Coordinates of C-alpha atoms in Angstrom, one line a residue:
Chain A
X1355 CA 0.0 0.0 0.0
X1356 CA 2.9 2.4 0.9
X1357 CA 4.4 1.5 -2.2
X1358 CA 1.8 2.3 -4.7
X1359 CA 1.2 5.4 -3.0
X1360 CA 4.8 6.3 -3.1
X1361 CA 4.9 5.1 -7.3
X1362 CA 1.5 7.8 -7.4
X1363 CA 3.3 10.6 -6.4
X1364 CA 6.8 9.9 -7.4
X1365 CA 5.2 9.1 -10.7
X1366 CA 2.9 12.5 -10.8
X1367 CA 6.1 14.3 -9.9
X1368 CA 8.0 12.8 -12.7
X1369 CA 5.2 14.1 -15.1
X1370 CA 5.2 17.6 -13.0
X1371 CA 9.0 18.4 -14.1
X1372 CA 8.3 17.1 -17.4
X1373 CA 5.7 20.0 -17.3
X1374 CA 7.8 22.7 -16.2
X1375 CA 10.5 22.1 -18.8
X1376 CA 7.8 22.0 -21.5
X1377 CA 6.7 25.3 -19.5
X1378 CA 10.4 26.9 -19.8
X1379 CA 11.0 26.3 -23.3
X1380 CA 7.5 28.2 -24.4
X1381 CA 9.2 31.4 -23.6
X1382 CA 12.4 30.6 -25.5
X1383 CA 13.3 32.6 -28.4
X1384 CA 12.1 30.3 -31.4
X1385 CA 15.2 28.4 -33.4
X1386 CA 13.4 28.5 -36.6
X1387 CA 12.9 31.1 -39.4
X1388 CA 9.1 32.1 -41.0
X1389 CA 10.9 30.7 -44.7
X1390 CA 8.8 32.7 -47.3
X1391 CA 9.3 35.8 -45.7
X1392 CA 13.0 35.1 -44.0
X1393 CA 15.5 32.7 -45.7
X1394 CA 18.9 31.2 -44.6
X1395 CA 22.3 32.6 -46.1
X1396 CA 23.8 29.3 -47.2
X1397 CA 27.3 28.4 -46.3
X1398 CA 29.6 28.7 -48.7
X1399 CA 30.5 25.6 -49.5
X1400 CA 26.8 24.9 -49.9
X1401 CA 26.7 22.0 -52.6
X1402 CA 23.8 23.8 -55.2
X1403 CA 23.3 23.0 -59.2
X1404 CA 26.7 23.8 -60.7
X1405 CA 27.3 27.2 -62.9
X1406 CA 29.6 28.4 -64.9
X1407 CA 32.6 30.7 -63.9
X1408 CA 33.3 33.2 -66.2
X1409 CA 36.6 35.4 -66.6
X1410 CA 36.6 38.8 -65.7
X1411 CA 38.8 40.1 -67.9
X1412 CA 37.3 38.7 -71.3
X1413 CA 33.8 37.8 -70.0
X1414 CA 33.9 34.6 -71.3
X1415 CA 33.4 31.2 -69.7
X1416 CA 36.8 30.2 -67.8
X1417 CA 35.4 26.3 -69.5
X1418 CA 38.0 25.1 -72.2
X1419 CA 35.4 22.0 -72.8
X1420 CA 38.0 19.6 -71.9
X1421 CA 34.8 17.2 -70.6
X1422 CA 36.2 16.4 -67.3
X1423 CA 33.3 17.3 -65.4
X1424 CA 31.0 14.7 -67.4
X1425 CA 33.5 12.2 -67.3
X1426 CA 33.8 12.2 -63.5
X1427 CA 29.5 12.6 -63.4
X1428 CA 28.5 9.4 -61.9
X1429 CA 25.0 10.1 -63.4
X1430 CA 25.8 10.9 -66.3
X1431 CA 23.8 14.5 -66.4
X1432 CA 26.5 16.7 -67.9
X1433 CA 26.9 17.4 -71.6
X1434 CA 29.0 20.2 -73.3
X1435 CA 30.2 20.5 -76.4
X1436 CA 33.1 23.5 -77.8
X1437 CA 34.8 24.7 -80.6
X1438 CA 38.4 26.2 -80.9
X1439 CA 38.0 29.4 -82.6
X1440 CA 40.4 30.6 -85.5
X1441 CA 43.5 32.0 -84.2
X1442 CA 42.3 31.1 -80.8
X1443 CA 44.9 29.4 -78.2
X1444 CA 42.1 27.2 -76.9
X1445 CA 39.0 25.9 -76.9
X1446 CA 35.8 27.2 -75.7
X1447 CA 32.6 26.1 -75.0
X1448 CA 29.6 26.6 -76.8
X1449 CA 27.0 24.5 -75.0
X1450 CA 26.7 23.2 -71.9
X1451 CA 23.6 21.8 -70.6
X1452 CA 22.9 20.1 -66.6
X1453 CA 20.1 17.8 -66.7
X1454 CA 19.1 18.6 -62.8
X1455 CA 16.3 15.7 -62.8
X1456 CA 19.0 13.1 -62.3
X1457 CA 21.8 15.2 -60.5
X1458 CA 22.6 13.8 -56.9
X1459 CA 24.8 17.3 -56.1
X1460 CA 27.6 15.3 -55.3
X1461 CA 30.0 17.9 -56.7
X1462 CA 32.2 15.1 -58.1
X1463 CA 32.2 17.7 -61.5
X1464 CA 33.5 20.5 -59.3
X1465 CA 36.3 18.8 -58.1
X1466 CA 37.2 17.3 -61.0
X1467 CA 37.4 20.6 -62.8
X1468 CA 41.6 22.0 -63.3
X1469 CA 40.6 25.2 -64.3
X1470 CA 38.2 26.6 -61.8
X1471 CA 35.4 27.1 -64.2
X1472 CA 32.9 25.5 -62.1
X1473 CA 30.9 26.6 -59.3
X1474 CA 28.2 25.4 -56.9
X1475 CA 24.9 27.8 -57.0
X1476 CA 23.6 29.2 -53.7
X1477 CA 20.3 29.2 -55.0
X1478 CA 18.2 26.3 -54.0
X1479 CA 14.4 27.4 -54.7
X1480 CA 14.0 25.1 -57.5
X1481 CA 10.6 24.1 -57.6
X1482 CA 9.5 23.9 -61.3
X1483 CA 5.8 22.9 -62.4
X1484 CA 7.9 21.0 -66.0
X1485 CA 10.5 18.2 -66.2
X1486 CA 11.9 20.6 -69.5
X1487 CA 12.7 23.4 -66.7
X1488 CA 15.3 20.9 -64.7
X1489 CA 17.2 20.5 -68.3
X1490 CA 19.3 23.8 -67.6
X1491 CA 21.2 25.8 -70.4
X1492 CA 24.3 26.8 -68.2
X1493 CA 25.4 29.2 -70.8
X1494 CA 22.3 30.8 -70.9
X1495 CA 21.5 30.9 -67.2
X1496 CA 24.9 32.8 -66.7
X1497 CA 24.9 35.2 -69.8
X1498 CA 21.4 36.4 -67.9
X1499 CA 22.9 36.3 -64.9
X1500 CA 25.6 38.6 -66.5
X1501 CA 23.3 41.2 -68.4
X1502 CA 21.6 41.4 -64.4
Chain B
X773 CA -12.6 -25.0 -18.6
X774 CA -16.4 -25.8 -20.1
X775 CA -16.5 -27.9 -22.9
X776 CA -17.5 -25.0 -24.9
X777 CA -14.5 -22.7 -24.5
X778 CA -12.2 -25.9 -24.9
X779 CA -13.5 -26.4 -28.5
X780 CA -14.1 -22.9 -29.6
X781 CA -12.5 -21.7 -32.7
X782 CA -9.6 -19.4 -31.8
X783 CA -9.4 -17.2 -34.5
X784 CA -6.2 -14.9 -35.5
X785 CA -6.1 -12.3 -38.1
X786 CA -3.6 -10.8 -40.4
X787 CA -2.7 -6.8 -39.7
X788 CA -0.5 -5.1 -42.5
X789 CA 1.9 -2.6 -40.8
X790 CA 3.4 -0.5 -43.2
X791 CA 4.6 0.1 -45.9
X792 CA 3.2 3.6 -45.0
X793 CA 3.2 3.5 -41.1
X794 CA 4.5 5.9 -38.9
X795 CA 5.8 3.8 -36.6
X796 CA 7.6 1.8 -39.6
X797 CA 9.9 4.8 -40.4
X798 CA 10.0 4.4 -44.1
X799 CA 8.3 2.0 -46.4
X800 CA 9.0 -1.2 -44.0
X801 CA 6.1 -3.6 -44.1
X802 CA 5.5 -6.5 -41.1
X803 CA 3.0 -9.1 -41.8
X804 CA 1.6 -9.2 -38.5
X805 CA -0.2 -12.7 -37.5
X806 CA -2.8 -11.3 -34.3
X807 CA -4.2 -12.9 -31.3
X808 CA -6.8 -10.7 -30.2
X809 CA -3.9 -8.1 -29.3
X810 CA -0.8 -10.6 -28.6
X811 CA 1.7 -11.0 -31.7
X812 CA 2.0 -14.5 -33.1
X813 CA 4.2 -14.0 -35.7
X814 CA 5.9 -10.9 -37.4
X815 CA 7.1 -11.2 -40.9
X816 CA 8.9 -8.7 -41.8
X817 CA 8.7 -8.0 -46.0
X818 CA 11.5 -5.6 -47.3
X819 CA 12.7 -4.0 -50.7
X820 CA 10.4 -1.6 -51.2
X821 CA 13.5 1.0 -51.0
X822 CA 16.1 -1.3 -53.1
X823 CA 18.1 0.8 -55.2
X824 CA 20.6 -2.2 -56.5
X825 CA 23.7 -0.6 -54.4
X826 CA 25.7 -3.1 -54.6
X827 CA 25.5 -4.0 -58.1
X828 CA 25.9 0.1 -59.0
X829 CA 28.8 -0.4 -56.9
X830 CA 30.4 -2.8 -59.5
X831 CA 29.3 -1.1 -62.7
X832 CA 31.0 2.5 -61.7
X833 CA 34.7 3.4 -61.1
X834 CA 35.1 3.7 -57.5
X835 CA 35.5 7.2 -57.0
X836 CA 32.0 7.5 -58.5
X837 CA 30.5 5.3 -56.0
X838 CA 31.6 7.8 -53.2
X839 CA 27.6 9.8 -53.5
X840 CA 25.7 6.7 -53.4
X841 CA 27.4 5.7 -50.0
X842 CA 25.6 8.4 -48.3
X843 CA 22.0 7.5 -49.4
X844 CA 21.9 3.9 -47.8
X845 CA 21.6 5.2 -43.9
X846 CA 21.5 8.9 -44.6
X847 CA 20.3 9.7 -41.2
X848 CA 24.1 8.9 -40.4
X849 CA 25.6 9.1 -44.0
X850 CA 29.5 9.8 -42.6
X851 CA 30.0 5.8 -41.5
X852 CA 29.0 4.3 -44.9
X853 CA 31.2 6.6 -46.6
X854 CA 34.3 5.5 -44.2
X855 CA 33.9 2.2 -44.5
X856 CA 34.2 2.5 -48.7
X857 CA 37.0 4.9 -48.6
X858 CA 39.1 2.9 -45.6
X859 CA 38.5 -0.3 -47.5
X860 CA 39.1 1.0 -50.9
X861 CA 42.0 2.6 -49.2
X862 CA 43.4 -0.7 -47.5
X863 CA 42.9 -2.2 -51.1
X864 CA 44.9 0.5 -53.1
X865 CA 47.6 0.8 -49.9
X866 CA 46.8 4.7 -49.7
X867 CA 48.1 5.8 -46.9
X868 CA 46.1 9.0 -44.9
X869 CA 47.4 12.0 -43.9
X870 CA 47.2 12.2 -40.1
X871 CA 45.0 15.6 -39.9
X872 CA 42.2 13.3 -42.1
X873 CA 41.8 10.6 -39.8
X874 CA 41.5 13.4 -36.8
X875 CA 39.1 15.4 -39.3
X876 CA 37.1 12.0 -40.3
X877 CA 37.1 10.9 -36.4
X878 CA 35.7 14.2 -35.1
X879 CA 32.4 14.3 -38.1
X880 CA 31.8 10.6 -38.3
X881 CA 31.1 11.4 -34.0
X882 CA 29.4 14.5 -34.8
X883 CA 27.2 12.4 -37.0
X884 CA 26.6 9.6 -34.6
X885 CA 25.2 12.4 -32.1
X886 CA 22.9 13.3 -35.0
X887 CA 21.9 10.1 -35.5
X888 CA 21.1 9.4 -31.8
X889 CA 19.2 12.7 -31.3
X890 CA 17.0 12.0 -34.8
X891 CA 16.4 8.3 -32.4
X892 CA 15.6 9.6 -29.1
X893 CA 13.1 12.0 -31.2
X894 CA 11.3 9.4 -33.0
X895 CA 11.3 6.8 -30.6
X896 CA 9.8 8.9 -28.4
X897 CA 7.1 9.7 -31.5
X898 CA 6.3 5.9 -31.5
X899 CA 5.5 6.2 -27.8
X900 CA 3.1 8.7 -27.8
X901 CA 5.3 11.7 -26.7
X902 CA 5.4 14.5 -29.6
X903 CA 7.4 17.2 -27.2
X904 CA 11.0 15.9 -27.1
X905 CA 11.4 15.9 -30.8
X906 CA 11.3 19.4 -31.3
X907 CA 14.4 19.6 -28.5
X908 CA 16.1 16.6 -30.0
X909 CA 15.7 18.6 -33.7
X910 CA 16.9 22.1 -32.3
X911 CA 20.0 20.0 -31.0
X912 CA 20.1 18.4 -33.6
X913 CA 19.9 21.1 -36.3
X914 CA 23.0 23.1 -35.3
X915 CA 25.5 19.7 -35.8
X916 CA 23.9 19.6 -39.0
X917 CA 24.6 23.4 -39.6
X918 CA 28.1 22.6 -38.5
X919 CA 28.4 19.8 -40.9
X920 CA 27.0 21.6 -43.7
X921 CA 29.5 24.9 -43.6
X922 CA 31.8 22.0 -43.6
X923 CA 31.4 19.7 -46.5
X924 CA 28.2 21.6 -48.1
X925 CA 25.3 19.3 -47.8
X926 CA 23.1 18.3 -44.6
X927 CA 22.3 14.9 -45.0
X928 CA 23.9 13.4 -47.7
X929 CA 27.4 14.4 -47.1
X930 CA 30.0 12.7 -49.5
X931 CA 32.4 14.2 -47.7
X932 CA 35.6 11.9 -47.6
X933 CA 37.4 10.6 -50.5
X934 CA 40.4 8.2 -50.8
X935 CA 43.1 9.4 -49.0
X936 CA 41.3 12.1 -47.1
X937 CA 38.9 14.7 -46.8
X938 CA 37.6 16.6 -50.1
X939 CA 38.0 20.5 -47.5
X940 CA 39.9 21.3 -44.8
X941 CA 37.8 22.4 -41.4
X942 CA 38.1 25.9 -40.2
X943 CA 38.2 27.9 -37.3
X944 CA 34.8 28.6 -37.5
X945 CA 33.8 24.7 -37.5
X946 CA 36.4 23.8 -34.3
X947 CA 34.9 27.5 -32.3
X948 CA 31.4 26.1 -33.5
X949 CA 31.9 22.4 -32.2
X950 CA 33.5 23.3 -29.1
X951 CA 30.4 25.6 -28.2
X952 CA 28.0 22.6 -29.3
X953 CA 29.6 20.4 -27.3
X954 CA 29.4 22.7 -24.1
X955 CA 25.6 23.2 -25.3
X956 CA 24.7 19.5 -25.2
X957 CA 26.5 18.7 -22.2
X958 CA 24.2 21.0 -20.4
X959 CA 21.2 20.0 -22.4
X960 CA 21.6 16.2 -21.4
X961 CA 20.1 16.7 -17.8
X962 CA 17.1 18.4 -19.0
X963 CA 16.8 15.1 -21.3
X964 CA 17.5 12.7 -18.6
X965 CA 14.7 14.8 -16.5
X966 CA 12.2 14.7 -19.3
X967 CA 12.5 11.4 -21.2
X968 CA 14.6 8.9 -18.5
X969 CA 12.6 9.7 -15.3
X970 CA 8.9 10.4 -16.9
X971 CA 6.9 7.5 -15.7
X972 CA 5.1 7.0 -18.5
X973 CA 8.3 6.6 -20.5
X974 CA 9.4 3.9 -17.4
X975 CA 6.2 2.1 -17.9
X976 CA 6.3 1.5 -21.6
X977 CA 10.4 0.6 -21.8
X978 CA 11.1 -1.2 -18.5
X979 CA 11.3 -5.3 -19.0
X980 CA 9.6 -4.5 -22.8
X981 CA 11.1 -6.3 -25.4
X982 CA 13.5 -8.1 -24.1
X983 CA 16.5 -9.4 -26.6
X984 CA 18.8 -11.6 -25.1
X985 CA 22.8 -11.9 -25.9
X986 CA 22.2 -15.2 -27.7
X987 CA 19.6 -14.0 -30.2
X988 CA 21.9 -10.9 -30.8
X989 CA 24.8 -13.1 -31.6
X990 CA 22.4 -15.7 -33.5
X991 CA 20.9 -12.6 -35.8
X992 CA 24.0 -10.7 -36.1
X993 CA 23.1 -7.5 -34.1
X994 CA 25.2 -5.0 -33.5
X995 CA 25.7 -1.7 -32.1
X996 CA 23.1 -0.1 -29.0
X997 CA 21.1 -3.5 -29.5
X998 CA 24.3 -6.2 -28.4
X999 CA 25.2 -3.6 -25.9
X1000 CA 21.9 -3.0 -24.5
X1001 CA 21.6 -6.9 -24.1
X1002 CA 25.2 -7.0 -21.7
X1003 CA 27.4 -7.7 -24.6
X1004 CA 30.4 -5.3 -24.8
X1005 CA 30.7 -5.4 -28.5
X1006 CA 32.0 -2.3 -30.5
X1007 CA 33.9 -2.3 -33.7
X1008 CA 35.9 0.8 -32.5
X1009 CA 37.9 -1.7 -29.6
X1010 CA 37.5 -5.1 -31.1
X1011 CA 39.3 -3.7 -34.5
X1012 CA 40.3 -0.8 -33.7
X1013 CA 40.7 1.3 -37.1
X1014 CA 41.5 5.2 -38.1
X1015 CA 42.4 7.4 -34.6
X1016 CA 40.4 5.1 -32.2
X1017 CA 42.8 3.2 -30.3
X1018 CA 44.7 6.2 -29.6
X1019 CA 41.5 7.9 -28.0
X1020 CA 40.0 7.5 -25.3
X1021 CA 36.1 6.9 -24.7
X1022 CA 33.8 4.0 -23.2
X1023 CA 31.6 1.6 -24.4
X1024 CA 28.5 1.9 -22.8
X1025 CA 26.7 -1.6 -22.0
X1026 CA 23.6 -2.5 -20.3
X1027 CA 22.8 -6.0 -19.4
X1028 CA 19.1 -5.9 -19.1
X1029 CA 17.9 -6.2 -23.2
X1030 CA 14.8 -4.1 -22.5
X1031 CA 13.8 -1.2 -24.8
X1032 CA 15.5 0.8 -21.4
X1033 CA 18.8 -0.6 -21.6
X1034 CA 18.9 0.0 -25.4
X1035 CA 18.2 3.9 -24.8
X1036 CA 20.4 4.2 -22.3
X1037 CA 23.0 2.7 -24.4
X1038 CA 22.3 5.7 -27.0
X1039 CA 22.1 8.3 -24.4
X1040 CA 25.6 7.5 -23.3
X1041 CA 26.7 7.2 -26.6
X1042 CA 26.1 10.4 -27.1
X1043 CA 28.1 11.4 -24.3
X1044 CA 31.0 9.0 -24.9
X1045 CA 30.8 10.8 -28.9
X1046 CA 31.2 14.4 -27.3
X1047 CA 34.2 13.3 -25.5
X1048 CA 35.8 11.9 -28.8
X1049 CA 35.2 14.8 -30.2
X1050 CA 36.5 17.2 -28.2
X1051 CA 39.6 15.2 -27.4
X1052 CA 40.7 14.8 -31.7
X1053 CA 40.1 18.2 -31.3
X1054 CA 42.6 18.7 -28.6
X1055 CA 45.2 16.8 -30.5
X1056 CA 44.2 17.9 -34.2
X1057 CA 47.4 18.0 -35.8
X1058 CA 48.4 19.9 -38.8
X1059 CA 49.3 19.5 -41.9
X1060 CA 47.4 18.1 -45.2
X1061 CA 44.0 16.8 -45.3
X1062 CA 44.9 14.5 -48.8
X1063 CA 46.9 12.3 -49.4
X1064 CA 49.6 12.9 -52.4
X1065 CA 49.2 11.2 -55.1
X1066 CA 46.5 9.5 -55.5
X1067 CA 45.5 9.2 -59.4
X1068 CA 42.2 10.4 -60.6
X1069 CA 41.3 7.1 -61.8
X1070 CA 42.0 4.9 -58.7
X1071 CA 42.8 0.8 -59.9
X1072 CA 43.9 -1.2 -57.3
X1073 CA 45.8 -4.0 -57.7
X1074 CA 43.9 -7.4 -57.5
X1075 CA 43.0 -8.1 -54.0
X1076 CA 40.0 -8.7 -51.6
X1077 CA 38.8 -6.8 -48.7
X1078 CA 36.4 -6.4 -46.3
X1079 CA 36.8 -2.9 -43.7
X1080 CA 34.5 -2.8 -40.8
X1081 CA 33.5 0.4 -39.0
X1082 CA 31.1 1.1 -35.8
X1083 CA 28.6 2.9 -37.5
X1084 CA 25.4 4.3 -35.4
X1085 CA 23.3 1.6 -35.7
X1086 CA 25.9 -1.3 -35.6
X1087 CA 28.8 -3.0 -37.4
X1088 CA 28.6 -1.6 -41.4
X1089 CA 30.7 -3.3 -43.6
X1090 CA 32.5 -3.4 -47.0
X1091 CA 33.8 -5.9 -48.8
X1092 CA 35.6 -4.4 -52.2
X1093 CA 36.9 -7.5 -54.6
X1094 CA 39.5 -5.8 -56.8
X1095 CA 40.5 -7.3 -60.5
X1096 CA 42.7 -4.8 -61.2
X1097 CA 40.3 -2.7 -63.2
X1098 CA 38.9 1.0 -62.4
X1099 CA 35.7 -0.9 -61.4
X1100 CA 35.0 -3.2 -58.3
X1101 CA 34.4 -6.8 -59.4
X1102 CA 32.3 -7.7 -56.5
X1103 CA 31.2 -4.9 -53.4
X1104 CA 28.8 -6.4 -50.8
X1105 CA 27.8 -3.7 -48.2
X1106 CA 26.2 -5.4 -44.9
X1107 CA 24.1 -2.8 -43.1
X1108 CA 23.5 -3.3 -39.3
X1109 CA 20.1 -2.5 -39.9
X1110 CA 19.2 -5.7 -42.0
X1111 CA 20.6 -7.3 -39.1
X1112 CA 18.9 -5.6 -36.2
X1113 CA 15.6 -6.8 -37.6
X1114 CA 16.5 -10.1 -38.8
X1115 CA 15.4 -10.9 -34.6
X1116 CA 12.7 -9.3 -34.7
X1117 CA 10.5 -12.3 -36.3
X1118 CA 11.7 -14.1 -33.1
X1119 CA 11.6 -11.3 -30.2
X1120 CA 8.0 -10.1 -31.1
X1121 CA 6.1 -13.5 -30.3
X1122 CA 3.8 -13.4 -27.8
X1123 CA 4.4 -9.7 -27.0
X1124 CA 1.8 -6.9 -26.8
X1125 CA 1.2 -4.8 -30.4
X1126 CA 1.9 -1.8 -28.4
X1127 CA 5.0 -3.1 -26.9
X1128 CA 6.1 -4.9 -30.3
X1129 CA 6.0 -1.0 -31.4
X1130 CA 8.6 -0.1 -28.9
X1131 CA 10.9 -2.9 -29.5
X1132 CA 10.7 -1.9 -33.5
X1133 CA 11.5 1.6 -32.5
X1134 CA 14.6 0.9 -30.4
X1135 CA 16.1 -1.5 -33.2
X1136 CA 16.6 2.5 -34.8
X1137 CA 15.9 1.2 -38.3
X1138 CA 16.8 2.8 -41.5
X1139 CA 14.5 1.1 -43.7
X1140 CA 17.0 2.2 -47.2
X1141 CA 19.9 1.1 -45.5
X1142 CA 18.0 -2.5 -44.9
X1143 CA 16.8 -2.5 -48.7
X1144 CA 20.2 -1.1 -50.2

């Protein structure tokens, strides 16, 4: 009998500090941001969709199209082609084109990359209402981001 | 006993848990065969998640194998990936920079804290309780911060590569860890006064589910469930790889085998991991975080290996069969998961539904790692 009252109370007690803690952490600053309105600066080695780095000096893609990056893709969502202009020292891309839909940002392309003309986007609303809007022109993308 | 009762019909019925159950944690389904409310047999039917791993694993050169290590157990994504590189590593005879191992040692820990607190979260979901979760995630959240300024993703890290780490941690990360770990240490007695002593919690965990040490060793378990059962099992002192041996933690074992002694396991896990942590921090030497020379395209020479590593469900395991090529000729991946339930079948007779529930949740399944 003394024991079952004893388990009652030390059992309602148990429940009572559970209750209080609860209680503190209502009048905690909350951890978490309203996301529409408020967003998160991503690190900056945050792994994105990959972009193109382009040269400051001649404003062209720093890409020679030596097809590193889609060799070391384990997916297989990188293709690029390139030309080498006349009288031009090297090649340079023409079209290069991330099929995002089977990307697992893995950043294998990055790394693989020996003349830094890859880099990860910070930019990850992606929601798209088409499969055709995953297929990214990179060219494209950064010439606009350029003209911005 | 009337005559009547002795010769009536005892009926049982079949119950479909899962493959979309919360209590399941990803699309596991358990053919369950019920007596009124008393488990007569649990079957459980996996593969809804199989993603051919292994076979992908011999049909890709090995450095592009690297992401696909880190979506088998993503909730603790760091161990899967050191077991390929380490055994990949032992195969090729690459030796790592000291600074990696320290730099592997203190995020693969990190991670298992993670892991632990993602448990303790959604155990306590399968119990009834909603509340700790959202303390376990806030905790939670800011390793995963940590972990993301470090190698860039949150979850699916692919973070180490053979013969090291792909970045080098900062000042930032080691300021930022050290504060964490001060953080959790004081947040573990509000834990202990919220989850370990609430009754409620007591009522449904103490002597439920009992596994013994023999059905561990008969399934394969590994990880919180042997040690939770009295068996002081842990791949990081019976073969000892990286930094371990040279560190110096506990192995926390309870000898009971209830759903208790299997929490208690992780809650001193997490504990033991902090102290790892901050002591590779201590000692983090300096230097480079890659190995030199290690060719793009890795071909080891013909051999066979299997690597080992204490991951935060249990033993995970490699085995890399090398013929000399840039691809693997055979890679078989055990995951402590597969094994962890493999007793289940055996554990859950005669037990409550309710209870059963419990026992499911402290296995701390990852129903891709099971399916691979």
């Amino acid at each position: 009998m003394w024991n079952y009252l004893k388990e009652i109370f030390s059992g309602g007690y148990s429940l009572l500090v559970g209750m209080w803690i609860t209680l503190r952490h209502t009048f905690r600053r909350p951890v978490t941001v309203q996301y529409p309105y408020e967003s998160l600066k991503m690190p900056a080695r945050y792994r994105g969709h990959i972009q193109l780095v382009f040269d400051a000096a001649t404003g062209q893609p720093k890409c020679v199209a030596c097809m590193a990056c889609a060799r070391a893709c384990p997916s297989n969502c990188i293709s690029l082609e390139g030309h080498k202009p006349e009288g031009a020292t090297r090649r340079v891309v023409s079209k290069y084109t991330l099929d995002f839909t089977s990307c697992s940002l893995c950043g294998l392309c990055v790394e693989s990359c020996s003349f830094d003309a890859l880099e990860f986007s910070k930019d990850y609303n992606l929601a798209a209402t088409k499969k055709d809007e995953y297929v990214m022109d990179l060219m494209k993308q950064a010439q606009g981001k350029q003209e911005k | 006993m009337s005559i009547e009762a002795q010769t009536l019909h005892r009926e049982t019925f079949i119950l479909n848990l899962g493959p979309q159950h919360p209590a399941t944690h990803g699309v596991l389904r358990i053919k369950l065969t019920l007596d009124g409310e008393y488990i007569e047999d649990a079957e459980p039917v996996i593969g809804y998640g199989h993603r051919m791993h292994e076979k992908m694993g011999e049909n890709r050169t090995y450095a592009k194998f690297l992401p696909n290590t880190g979506r088998m157990d993503y909730v603790a994504a760091m161990f899967n990936t050191h077991g390929y590189v380490c055994a990949v590593e032992r195969l090729a005879g690459i030796t790592v920079p000291e600074r990696a191992e320290f730099i592997r040692v203190i995020t693969a820990e990190l991670n298992r804290v993670a892991s632990h607190l993602l448990w303790v979260g959604a155990f306590l979901i399968d119990l009834g309780g909603f509340t700790p979760l959202l303390y376990t995630f806030d905790d939670r959240e800011q390793i995963l911060d940590l972990l993301e300024a470090v190698t860039g993703a949150r979850l699916t890290f692919c973070y180490y590569r053979f013969g090291g780490v792909c970045n080098d941690i900062d000042d930032d990360f080691i300021a930022g860890t050290r504060k964490f770990i001060a953080h959790l240490r004081s947040r573990m007695p509000m834990y202990h006064a919220l989850i370990t002593k609430n009754i409620i919690f007591r009522r449904r965990c103490e002597g439920i589910g009992p596994i013994s040490a023999e059905n561990c060793r008969k399934y394969g378990a590994t990880g919180p469930v042997i040690r939770g059962s009295g068996v002081a099992y842990d791949v990081r002192k019976a073969e000892p790889y990286s930094i371990y041996p040279r560190l110096d933690f506990n192995v926390p074992v309870y000898g009971q085998g209830d759903c208790m002694a299997r929490y208690l396991v992780r809650m001193d896990e997490i504990v033991e991991s902090l102290r790892i942590v901050e002591q590779a921090l201590d000692r983090l030497p300096g230097g480079p975080v890659m190995a030199e020379k290690v060719p793009r395209i890795l071909k080891p020479p013909k051999g066979d290996c299997y690597f080992n590593v204490e991951s935060a469900r249990g033993s995970f395991g490699v085995r890399v069969v090398s013929d000399g090529t840039d691809k693997a000729y055979r890679m078989k991946l055990r995951s402590p998961c597969f094994s962890n339930l493999s007793l289940f079948q055996e554990c859950s007779r005669g037990m409550l539904l309710a209870d059963a529930l419990a026992l499911l949740g402290t296995l701390d399944l990852v129903i891709p790692d099971i399916d691979r």
